[in-house]
Amino acid sequence: DNVFDEAPDNTQIYEKAVRNVIPGVFEGRWASVFAYGQTGSGKTFTMMGSNMTGINAGTADESNLGLYYLAAQDVFYLANEPEFRHLTVGASLFEIYGGKLFDLLNCRKPIKCLEDHRGKVCFPGL
């Protein structure tokens, strides 16, 4: 767990909070990155990067890439290593906003969060 103020850029946050969980995924562990904070605190900017939000949206600006992008670089780098080439990479990205869940890889389609009879939480269709 980490808490950051406004000083670090996304690369520094990635190095401190995310990079070390990526190798574990290739050893059978699960990994999640969760950004929490009030509206306007920078969660989307941190996760998506400066080229996906605000004034730089849609540009080729790579000055402050998001955690999603940085993690994907490391995941695909490791997936290309000989010992992991037999693996298939899959990912889901969702947002919780106003008590509702949205699939960020499917045009923000609403998704449901359900609990099965064993208490396992699942997201059908995600």
PDB file of N, CA, C and O in Angstrom, residues 41-69:
ATOM      1  N   SER A  41      -8.795  14.375  -7.999  1.00  0.00           N
ATOM      2  CA  SER A  41      -7.525  14.197  -7.289  1.00  0.00           C
ATOM      3  C   SER A  41      -6.419  13.599  -8.157  1.00  0.00           C
ATOM      4  O   SER A  41      -5.285  13.492  -7.714  1.00  0.00           O
ATOM      5  N   GLY A  42      -6.733  13.189  -9.390  1.00  0.00           N
ATOM      6  CA  GLY A  42      -5.704  12.709 -10.305  1.00  0.00           C
ATOM      7  C   GLY A  42      -5.676  11.219 -10.563  1.00  0.00           C
ATOM      8  O   GLY A  42      -4.718  10.712 -11.128  1.00  0.00           O
ATOM      9  N   LYS A  43      -6.701  10.498 -10.181  1.00  0.00           N
ATOM     10  CA  LYS A  43      -6.722   9.050 -10.387  1.00  0.00           C
ATOM     11  C   LYS A  43      -6.649   8.689 -11.866  1.00  0.00           C
ATOM     12  O   LYS A  43      -5.829   7.872 -12.273  1.00  0.00           O
ATOM     13  N   THR A  44      -7.486   9.302 -12.683  1.00  0.00           N
ATOM     14  CA  THR A  44      -7.503   9.003 -14.122  1.00  0.00           C
ATOM     15  C   THR A  44      -6.182   9.404 -14.758  1.00  0.00           C
ATOM     16  O   THR A  44      -5.616   8.657 -15.561  1.00  0.00           O
ATOM     17  N   PHE A  45      -5.664  10.555 -14.410  1.00  0.00           N
ATOM     18  CA  PHE A  45      -4.380  11.027 -14.933  1.00  0.00           C
ATOM     19  C   PHE A  45      -3.272  10.032 -14.600  1.00  0.00           C
ATOM     20  O   PHE A  45      -2.440   9.709 -15.436  1.00  0.00           O
ATOM     21  N   THR A  46      -3.273   9.523 -13.385  1.00  0.00           N
ATOM     22  CA  THR A  46      -2.242   8.572 -12.955  1.00  0.00           C
ATOM     23  C   THR A  46      -2.374   7.245 -13.693  1.00  0.00           C
ATOM     24  O   THR A  46      -1.393   6.695 -14.175  1.00  0.00           O
ATOM     25  N   MET A  47      -3.580   6.745 -13.806  1.00  0.00           N
ATOM     26  CA  MET A  47      -3.776   5.445 -14.444  1.00  0.00           C
ATOM     27  C   MET A  47      -3.652   5.517 -15.967  1.00  0.00           C
ATOM     28  O   MET A  47      -3.073   4.634 -16.579  1.00  0.00           O
ATOM     29  N   MET A  48      -4.170   6.578 -16.577  1.00  0.00           N
ATOM     30  CA  MET A  48      -4.203   6.683 -18.042  1.00  0.00           C
ATOM     31  C   MET A  48      -3.023   7.448 -18.624  1.00  0.00           C
ATOM     32  O   MET A  48      -2.645   7.214 -19.761  1.00  0.00           O
ATOM     33  N   GLY A  49      -2.479   8.397 -17.896  1.00  0.00           N
ATOM     34  CA  GLY A  49      -1.365   9.192 -18.388  1.00  0.00           C
ATOM     35  C   GLY A  49      -1.790  10.521 -18.971  1.00  0.00           C
ATOM     36  O   GLY A  49      -2.958  10.745 -19.256  1.00  0.00           O
ATOM     37  N   SER A  50      -0.827  11.394 -19.168  1.00  0.00           N
ATOM     38  CA  SER A  50      -1.131  12.745 -19.628  1.00  0.00           C
ATOM     39  C   SER A  50      -1.581  12.800 -21.079  1.00  0.00           C
ATOM     40  O   SER A  50      -2.209  13.768 -21.488  1.00  0.00           O
ATOM     41  N   ASN A  51      -1.299  11.757 -21.877  1.00  0.00           N
ATOM     42  CA  ASN A  51      -1.732  11.779 -23.273  1.00  0.00           C
ATOM     43  C   ASN A  51      -3.164  11.291 -23.438  1.00  0.00           C
ATOM     44  O   ASN A  51      -3.700  11.300 -24.533  1.00  0.00           O
ATOM     45  N   MET A  52      -3.801  10.863 -22.368  1.00  0.00           N
ATOM     46  CA  MET A  52      -5.165  10.358 -22.440  1.00  0.00           C
ATOM     47  C   MET A  52      -6.166  11.246 -21.708  1.00  0.00           C
ATOM     48  O   MET A  52      -7.359  11.005 -21.776  1.00  0.00           O
ATOM     49  N   THR A  53      -5.689  12.232 -20.988  1.00  0.00           N
ATOM     50  CA  THR A  53      -6.582  13.060 -20.182  1.00  0.00           C
ATOM     51  C   THR A  53      -6.239  14.534 -20.360  1.00  0.00           C
ATOM     52  O   THR A  53      -5.137  14.892 -20.747  1.00  0.00           O
ATOM     53  N   GLY A  54      -7.189  15.375 -20.058  1.00  0.00           N
ATOM     54  CA  GLY A  54      -6.953  16.814 -20.035  1.00  0.00           C
ATOM     55  C   GLY A  54      -6.562  17.401 -21.367  1.00  0.00           C
ATOM     56  O   GLY A  54      -6.955  16.919 -22.431  1.00  0.00           O
ATOM     57  N   ILE A  55      -5.763  18.427 -21.330  1.00  0.00           N
ATOM     58  CA  ILE A  55      -5.390  19.188 -22.514  1.00  0.00           C
ATOM     59  C   ILE A  55      -4.586  18.366 -23.526  1.00  0.00           C
ATOM     60  O   ILE A  55      -4.610  18.639 -24.723  1.00  0.00           O
ATOM     61  N   ASN A  56      -3.894  17.339 -23.078  1.00  0.00           N
ATOM     62  CA  ASN A  56      -3.071  16.516 -23.975  1.00  0.00           C
ATOM     63  C   ASN A  56      -3.798  15.282 -24.508  1.00  0.00           C
ATOM     64  O   ASN A  56      -3.189  14.458 -25.176  1.00  0.00           O
ATOM     65  N   ALA A  57      -5.095  15.150 -24.210  1.00  0.00           N
ATOM     66  CA  ALA A  57      -5.839  13.964 -24.643  1.00  0.00           C
ATOM     67  C   ALA A  57      -5.746  13.766 -26.145  1.00  0.00           C
ATOM     68  O   ALA A  57      -5.927  14.706 -26.915  1.00  0.00           O
ATOM     69  N   GLY A  58      -5.420  12.557 -26.552  1.00  0.00           N
ATOM     70  CA  GLY A  58      -5.344  12.214 -27.961  1.00  0.00           C
ATOM     71  C   GLY A  58      -4.045  12.592 -28.645  1.00  0.00           C
ATOM     72  O   GLY A  58      -3.906  12.408 -29.842  1.00  0.00           O
ATOM     73  N   THR A  59      -3.093  13.088 -27.887  1.00  0.00           N
ATOM     74  CA  THR A  59      -1.808  13.457 -28.479  1.00  0.00           C
ATOM     75  C   THR A  59      -0.813  12.325 -28.328  1.00  0.00           C
ATOM     76  O   THR A  59      -1.068  11.341 -27.649  1.00  0.00           O
ATOM     77  N   ALA A  60       0.321  12.481 -28.921  1.00  0.00           N
ATOM     78  CA  ALA A  60       1.398  11.498 -28.811  1.00  0.00           C
ATOM     79  C   ALA A  60       2.329  11.847 -27.652  1.00  0.00           C
ATOM     80  O   ALA A  60       3.448  11.360 -27.582  1.00  0.00           O
ATOM     81  N   ASP A  61       1.861  12.675 -26.733  1.00  0.00           N
ATOM     82  CA  ASP A  61       2.672  13.106 -25.588  1.00  0.00           C
ATOM     83  C   ASP A  61       3.025  11.902 -24.718  1.00  0.00           C
ATOM     84  O   ASP A  61       2.157  11.243 -24.168  1.00  0.00           O
ATOM     85  N   GLU A  62       4.309  11.590 -24.622  1.00  0.00           N
ATOM     86  CA  GLU A  62       4.752  10.462 -23.801  1.00  0.00           C
ATOM     87  C   GLU A  62       5.541  10.943 -22.591  1.00  0.00           C
ATOM     88  O   GLU A  62       6.289  10.190 -21.985  1.00  0.00           O
ATOM     89  N   SER A  63       5.336  12.198 -22.207  1.00  0.00           N
ATOM     90  CA  SER A  63       6.108  12.751 -21.102  1.00  0.00           C
ATOM     91  C   SER A  63       5.668  12.206 -19.744  1.00  0.00           C
ATOM     92  O   SER A  63       6.432  12.251 -18.786  1.00  0.00           O
ATOM     93  N   ASN A  64       4.452  11.695 -19.641  1.00  0.00           N
ATOM     94  CA  ASN A  64       3.972  11.173 -18.366  1.00  0.00           C
ATOM     95  C   ASN A  64       2.977  10.047 -18.641  1.00  0.00           C
ATOM     96  O   ASN A  64       1.771  10.220 -18.505  1.00  0.00           O
ATOM     97  N   LEU A  65       3.500   8.886 -19.059  1.00  0.00           N
ATOM     98  CA  LEU A  65       2.666   7.740 -19.382  1.00  0.00           C
ATOM     99  C   LEU A  65       1.944   7.235 -18.143  1.00  0.00           C
ATOM    100  O   LEU A  65       2.437   7.353 -17.024  1.00  0.00           O
ATOM    101  N   GLY A  66       0.776   6.642 -18.342  1.00  0.00           N
ATOM    102  CA  GLY A  66      -0.009   6.138 -17.229  1.00  0.00           C
ATOM    103  C   GLY A  66       0.456   4.787 -16.726  1.00  0.00           C
ATOM    104  O   GLY A  66       1.223   4.074 -17.380  1.00  0.00           O
ATOM    105  N   LEU A  67      -0.037   4.421 -15.550  1.00  0.00           N
ATOM    106  CA  LEU A  67       0.323   3.137 -14.954  1.00  0.00           C
ATOM    107  C   LEU A  67      -0.130   1.966 -15.821  1.00  0.00           C
ATOM    108  O   LEU A  67       0.553   0.945 -15.889  1.00  0.00           O
ATOM    109  N   TYR A  68      -1.277   2.100 -16.497  1.00  0.00           N
ATOM    110  CA  TYR A  68      -1.730   1.039 -17.401  1.00  0.00           C
ATOM    111  C   TYR A  68      -0.675   0.771 -18.473  1.00  0.00           C
ATOM    112  O   TYR A  68      -0.315  -0.373 -18.744  1.00  0.00           O
ATOM    113  N   TYR A  69      -0.215   1.831 -19.109  1.00  0.00           N
ATOM    114  CA  TYR A  69       0.754   1.711 -20.200  1.00  0.00           C
ATOM    115  C   TYR A  69       2.078   1.135 -19.700  1.00  0.00           C
ATOM    116  O   TYR A  69       2.644   0.232 -20.310  1.00  0.00           O
TER     117      TYR A  69
END
